[in-house]
C-alpha positions as semicolon CSV with decimal commas, in nm:
position;residue;x (nm);y (nm);z (nm)
1;X;0,919;10,530;-8,533
2;X;1,017;10,555;-8,167
3;X;1,350;10,407;-8,063
4;X;1,353;10,111;-7,826
5;X;1,571;9,843;-7,668
6;X;1,482;9,474;-7,689
7;X;1,668;9,196;-7,510
8;X;1,562;8,838;-7,580
9;X;1,513;8,604;-7,285
10;X;1,786;8,341;-7,232
11;X;1,552;8,055;-7,139
12;X;1,561;7,760;-7,380
13;X;1,202;7,672;-7,477
14;X;1,083;7,331;-7,595
15;X;0,716;7,320;-7,698
16;X;0,488;7,041;-7,815
17;X;0,280;6,744;-7,715
18;X;0,491;6,457;-7,586
19;X;0,791;6,681;-7,522
20;X;0,810;6,577;-7,158
21;X;1,001;6,283;-7,304
22;X;1,305;6,507;-7,362
23;X;1,337;6,599;-6,993
24;X;1,606;6,339;-6,932
25;X;1,803;6,464;-7,231
26;X;1,785;6,821;-7,099
27;X;1,907;6,707;-6,757
28;X;2,201;6,532;-6,923
29;X;2,267;6,829;-7,154
30;X;2,323;7,048;-6,849
31;X;2,556;6,787;-6,698
32;X;2,326;6,712;-6,405
33;X;2,298;6,379;-6,222
34;X;2,107;6,456;-5,901
35;X;1,810;6,678;-5,983
36;X;1,523;6,736;-5,743
37;X;1,173;6,707;-5,886
38;X;0,955;6,969;-5,713
39;X;0,574;6,978;-5,689
40;X;0,294;7,086;-5,463
41;X;0,129;6,817;-5,247
42;X;-0,161;6,817;-5,494
43;X;0,070;6,707;-5,776
44;X;0,255;6,445;-5,574
45;X;0,158;6,158;-5,806
46;X;0,280;6,343;-6,115
47;X;0,607;6,430;-5,945
48;X;0,667;6,075;-5,831
49;X;0,599;5,944;-6,181
50;X;0,841;6,188;-6,344
51;X;1,108;6,125;-6,079
52;X;1,067;5,754;-6,149
53;X;1,107;5,810;-6,522
54;X;1,432;5,999;-6,465
55;X;1,553;5,722;-6,236
56;X;1,833;5,720;-5,978
57;X;2,095;5,792;-6,243
58;X;1,956;6,146;-6,292
59;X;1,722;6,216;-5,999
60;X;1,802;6,261;-5,631
61;X;1,437;6,252;-5,527
62;X;1,099;6,421;-5,525
63;X;0,997;6,701;-5,289
64;X;0,627;6,792;-5,276
65;X;0,620;7,089;-5,038
66;X;0,577;7,383;-5,279
67;X;0,321;7,626;-5,140
68;X;0,133;7,929;-5,268
69;X;0,321;8,260;-5,238
70;X;0,657;8,091;-5,157
71;X;0,674;8,128;-4,777
72;X;1,030;8,167;-4,646
73;X;0,997;7,880;-4,401
74;X;0,901;7,637;-4,679
75;X;1,203;7,746;-4,881
76;X;1,437;7,700;-4,584
77;X;1,311;7,346;-4,522
78;X;1,346;7,264;-4,892
79;X;1,697;7,407;-4,893
80;X;1,798;7,173;-4,610
81;X;1,645;6,880;-4,802
82;X;1,840;6,971;-5,116
83;X;2,166;6,990;-4,926
84;X;2,100;6,658;-4,755
85;X;2,031;6,492;-5,091
86;X;2,324;6,666;-5,268
87;X;2,095;6,811;-5,534
88;X;2,264;6,962;-5,840
89;X;1,959;7,084;-6,035
90;X;1,589;7,164;-5,999
91;X;1,293;7,036;-6,201
92;X;0,973;7,214;-6,090
93;X;0,657;7,048;-6,224
94;X;0,348;7,267;-6,190
95;X;0,249;7,631;-6,177
96;X;0,363;7,947;-6,006
97;X;0,390;7,795;-5,657
98;X;0,629;7,522;-5,767
99;X;0,833;7,744;-5,997
100;X;0,845;7,999;-5,715
101;X;1,002;7,745;-5,479
102;X;1,249;7,646;-5,750
103;X;1,349;8,008;-5,805
104;X;1,389;8,068;-5,433
105;X;1,616;7,764;-5,407
106;X;1,813;7,859;-5,718
107;X;1,866;8,212;-5,586
108;X;2,026;8,068;-5,272
109;X;2,229;7,793;-5,436
110;X;2,287;7,879;-5,802
111;X;2,129;7,549;-5,907
112;X;2,002;7,539;-6,268
113;X;1,629;7,505;-6,332
114;X;1,442;7,298;-6,591
115;X;1,077;7,403;-6,559
116;X;0,784;7,190;-6,672
117;X;0,473;7,411;-6,641
118;X;0,132;7,249;-6,605
119;X;-0,067;7,574;-6,577
120;X;-0,075;7,906;-6,763
121;X;0,094;8,109;-6,486
122;X;0,404;8,198;-6,691
123;X;0,653;8,221;-6,406
124;X;0,896;7,994;-6,590
125;X;0,964;8,273;-6,842
126;X;1,048;8,547;-6,594
127;X;1,336;8,660;-6,375
128;X;1,086;8,754;-6,104
129;X;1,062;8,595;-5,760
130;X;0,795;8,678;-5,504
131;X;0,852;8,545;-5,151
132;X;0,635;8,581;-4,843
133;X;0,845;8,694;-4,548
134;X;0,687;8,796;-4,217
135;X;0,342;8,806;-4,374
136;X;0,438;9,034;-4,663
137;X;0,520;8,938;-5,020
138;X;0,855;9,073;-5,130
139;X;0,943;9,077;-5,499
140;X;1,283;9,087;-5,664
141;X;1,423;9,047;-6,015
142;X;1,756;8,940;-6,151
143;X;1,921;8,721;-6,415
144;X;2,021;8,470;-6,149
145;X;1,649;8,389;-6,101
146;X;1,575;8,313;-6,469
147;X;1,526;7,940;-6,541
148;X;1,756;7,779;-6,795
149;X;1,494;7,560;-6,969
150;X;1,114;7,548;-7,002
151;X;0,943;7,240;-7,145
152;X;0,586;7,313;-7,254
153;X;0,390;6,991;-7,306
154;X;0,015;7,050;-7,353
155;X;-0,046;6,686;-7,253
156;X;0,024;6,797;-6,895
157;X;-0,252;7,060;-6,907
158;X;-0,528;6,833;-7,041
159;X;-0,633;6,729;-6,690
160;X;-0,616;7,078;-6,539
161;X;-0,965;7,146;-6,397
162;X;-1,165;7,398;-6,598
163;X;-1,202;7,654;-6,314
164;X;-0,825;7,656;-6,261
165;X;-0,764;7,667;-6,636
166;X;-0,980;7,978;-6,668
167;X;-0,830;8,171;-6,376
168;X;-0,480;8,066;-6,479
169;X;-0,559;8,198;-6,827
170;X;-0,665;8,535;-6,687
171;X;-0,346;8,538;-6,480
172;X;-0,151;8,506;-6,805
173;X;-0,358;8,774;-6,979
174;X;-0,278;9,010;-6,692
175;X;0,094;8,968;-6,770
176;X;0,037;9,073;-7,129
177;X;-0,189;9,367;-7,041
178;X;0,072;9,515;-6,809
179;X;0,346;9,460;-7,067
180;X;0,152;9,666;-7,321
181;X;0,165;9,977;-7,102
182;X;0,496;9,906;-6,928
183;X;0,746;10,189;-6,908
184;X;0,990;9,975;-7,110
185;X;0,742;9,836;-7,363
186;X;0,857;9,795;-7,723
187;X;0,708;9,682;-8,057
188;X;0,834;9,323;-8,023
189;X;0,670;9,276;-7,685
190;X;0,356;9,453;-7,807
191;X;0,323;9,190;-8,078
192;X;0,399;8,896;-7,846
193;X;0,166;9,024;-7,572
194;X;-0,119;9,088;-7,814
195;X;-0,082;8,744;-7,971
196;X;-0,080;8,587;-7,625
197;X;-0,404;8,764;-7,535
198;X;-0,563;8,666;-7,866
199;X;-0,473;8,300;-7,825
200;X;-0,601;8,276;-7,468
201;X;-0,922;8,468;-7,529
202;X;-0,995;8,241;-7,822
203;X;-0,901;7,920;-7,642
204;X;-1,057;7,958;-7,297
205;X;-1,423;7,926;-7,408
206;X;-1,329;7,606;-7,598
207;X;-1,149;7,423;-7,318
208;X;-1,454;7,213;-7,232
209;X;-1,588;7,154;-7,583
210;X;-1,515;6,912;-7,866
211;X;-1,212;7,120;-7,967
212;X;-1,060;7,109;-7,620
213;X;-0,734;6,944;-7,727
214;X;-0,658;7,213;-7,985
215;X;-0,774;7,479;-7,738
216;X;-0,529;7,348;-7,478
217;X;-0,247;7,376;-7,732
218;X;-0,343;7,735;-7,813
219;X;-0,388;7,831;-7,448
220;X;-0,047;7,700;-7,345
221;X;0,124;7,876;-7,634
222;X;-0,062;8,194;-7,545
223;X;0,049;8,157;-7,184
224;X;0,408;8,122;-7,300
225;X;0,377;8,446;-7,499
226;X;0,226;8,622;-7,197
227;X;0,505;8,492;-6,974
228;X;0,763;8,627;-7,219
229;X;0,585;8,963;-7,204
230;X;0,607;8,981;-6,826
231;X;0,965;8,856;-6,827
232;X;1,067;9,132;-7,067
233;X;0,902;9,436;-6,905
234;X;0,856;9,612;-6,575
235;X;0,555;9,526;-6,360
236;X;0,304;9,794;-6,268
237;X;-0,001;9,845;-6,045
238;X;-0,189;9,526;-6,124
239;X;0,093;9,289;-6,028
240;X;0,178;9,497;-5,724
241;X;-0,179;9,465;-5,597
242;X;-0,188;9,091;-5,670
243;X;0,128;9,044;-5,465
244;X;-0,007;9,257;-5,182
245;X;-0,328;9,053;-5,165
246;X;-0,145;8,723;-5,185
247;X;0,121;8,797;-4,928
248;X;-0,098;8,985;-4,681
249;X;-0,423;8,787;-4,702
250;X;-0,305;8,456;-4,853
251;X;-0,552;8,491;-5,138
252;X;-0,518;8,244;-5,427
253;X;-0,292;8,398;-5,689
254;X;-0,467;8,323;-6,019
255;X;-0,812;8,401;-5,877
256;X;-0,687;8,733;-5,740
257;X;-0,546;8,827;-6,080
258;X;-0,879;8,739;-6,241
259;X;-1,089;8,946;-6,002
260;X;-0,850;9,244;-6,007
261;X;-0,771;9,275;-6,375
262;X;-1,078;9,468;-6,500
263;X;-1,034;9,725;-6,222
264;X;-0,659;9,767;-6,274
265;X;-0,730;9,834;-6,642
266;X;-1,006;10,083;-6,558
267;X;-0,775;10,267;-6,316
268;X;-0,494;10,306;-6,569
269;X;-0,689;10,369;-6,890
270;X;-0,736;10,747;-6,838
271;X;-0,356;10,785;-6,841
272;X;-0,295;10,576;-7,153
273;X;-0,254;10,690;-7,511
274;X;-0,346;10,390;-7,722
275;X;-0,122;10,133;-7,553
276;X;-0,415;9,893;-7,505
277;X;-0,561;9,934;-7,855
278;X;-0,425;9,600;-7,974
279;X;-0,578;9,426;-7,671
280;X;-0,914;9,589;-7,748
281;X;-0,891;9,462;-8,103
282;X;-0,811;9,112;-7,977
283;X;-1,130;9,115;-7,769
284;X;-1,328;9,308;-8,034
285;X;-1,436;9,572;-7,787
286;X;-1,420;9,945;-7,723
287;X;-1,417;9,897;-7,345
288;X;-1,144;9,655;-7,242
289;X;-1,217;9,661;-6,868
290;X;-1,581;9,571;-6,927
291;X;-1,490;9,303;-7,182
292;X;-1,249;9,130;-6,942
293;X;-1,506;9,149;-6,661
294;X;-1,782;9,009;-6,883
295;X;-1,562;8,729;-7,017
296;X;-1,470;8,623;-6,664
297;X;-1,836;8,622;-6,565
298;X;-1,936;8,423;-6,874
299;X;-1,667;8,162;-6,805
300;X;-1,766;8,127;-6,439
301;X;-1,453;8,289;-6,298
302;X;-1,456;8,511;-5,987
303;X;-1,535;8,876;-6,055
304;X;-1,494;9,008;-5,701
305;X;-1,226;8,990;-5,435
306;X;-1,492;8,891;-5,185
307;X;-1,540;8,569;-5,383
308;X;-1,174;8,474;-5,346
309;X;-1,161;8,533;-4,970
310;X;-1,054;8,892;-4,913
311;X;-1,191;9,034;-4,586
312;X;-1,389;9,357;-4,616
313;X;-1,175;9,518;-4,347
314;X;-0,862;9,448;-4,551
315;X;-0,923;9,719;-4,811
316;X;-0,760;9,997;-4,610
317;X;-0,460;9,784;-4,513
318;X;-0,407;9,674;-4,873
319;X;-0,428;10,035;-4,989
320;X;-0,157;10,146;-4,748
321;X;0,075;9,862;-4,846
322;X;0,020;9,926;-5,217
323;X;0,115;10,294;-5,199
324;X;0,398;10,251;-4,948
325;X;0,666;10,192;-5,213
326;X;0,693;10,380;-5,544
327;X;0,700;10,187;-5,871
328;X;0,633;10,264;-6,234
329;X;0,269;10,290;-6,340
330;X;0,095;10,486;-6,618
331;X;-0,132;10,668;-6,375
332;X;0,009;10,814;-6,053
333;X;-0,097;10,629;-5,742
334;X;-0,320;10,799;-5,490
335;X;-0,462;10,665;-5,167
336;X;-0,814;10,760;-5,272
337;X;-0,780;10,610;-5,618
338;X;-0,633;10,278;-5,502
339;X;-0,889;10,246;-5,226
340;X;-1,171;10,305;-5,475
341;X;-1,019;10,045;-5,709
342;X;-1,002;9,786;-5,431
343;X;-1,352;9,869;-5,309
344;X;-1,494;9,819;-5,658
345;X;-1,297;9,497;-5,698
346;X;-1,408;9,371;-5,358
347;X;-1,775;9,418;-5,444
348;X;-1,736;9,313;-5,808
349;X;-1,893;9,625;-5,956
350;X;-1,880;9,610;-6,335
351;X;-1,641;9,882;-6,459
352;X;-1,815;10,179;-6,621
């Protein structure tokens, strides 16, 4: 057996239907009395309701300015708001955009974070922060970014629209796929990542059917596992490309992950030696890239970057950005190879 190092994540996880009710207890447990509830504008009503439940004894107010890809200017405005309201903790309610704003604020202030995810993005389980600065997405990692608490309540995902649920699910699966071939992968993460993939692949087709409630439970638990996978391992090509496309072209994050994933897998597979075997077994396939592509198509998710808004003339620019900084990846990066990957992904050509 190969040797390995495994370090468990420090985030306290509370999972189960109705568990939003313990939010006030968690705020008190951390000794906080003036938390800021954060949301996007689209989740304003949910944020206001939760801020009201916490009440003035625990909550300083609700801020609904979280934006996709965490632009620096949005963070700076939110930072001024937090200082004005003497905020002593952060409660992001939502997906990657809201958790991203919370992480950006925490990085600058040291404020603790109690995350309440309502999507399958998984950011709440990672020490990763991606910020858009001067039109480019810059990513950093560090223990100071890791949230202190994550409360997973499937009740909050029941109203997530099906299209968003599906792309958010593929976003989570992408975390697990990259963890399986990460340079610092280990048997514990292999198990967690594979189980996350299995749960999501099984749940996503059932989200609209008579078993939707149970499927939502499975999907959120799978997303948690996938988030743990990403939070425990180094990112590779797929996440780098997703960040490039988001920061440079403002493409929607989950949809970009969905459209890219089959092609990232196809690019890396020639350099792998069985690392994706467990994922193939989870999807009952011999060709993982094709299986992911076909599942996305069956579930009505985007299968091309053109569908999610990438301009055709952006392929060359994205290629140059992607290869401009070295990072770990199973297959060496080449300008020709990355451009071909992006061209296939742009046109949505089914992987061979």
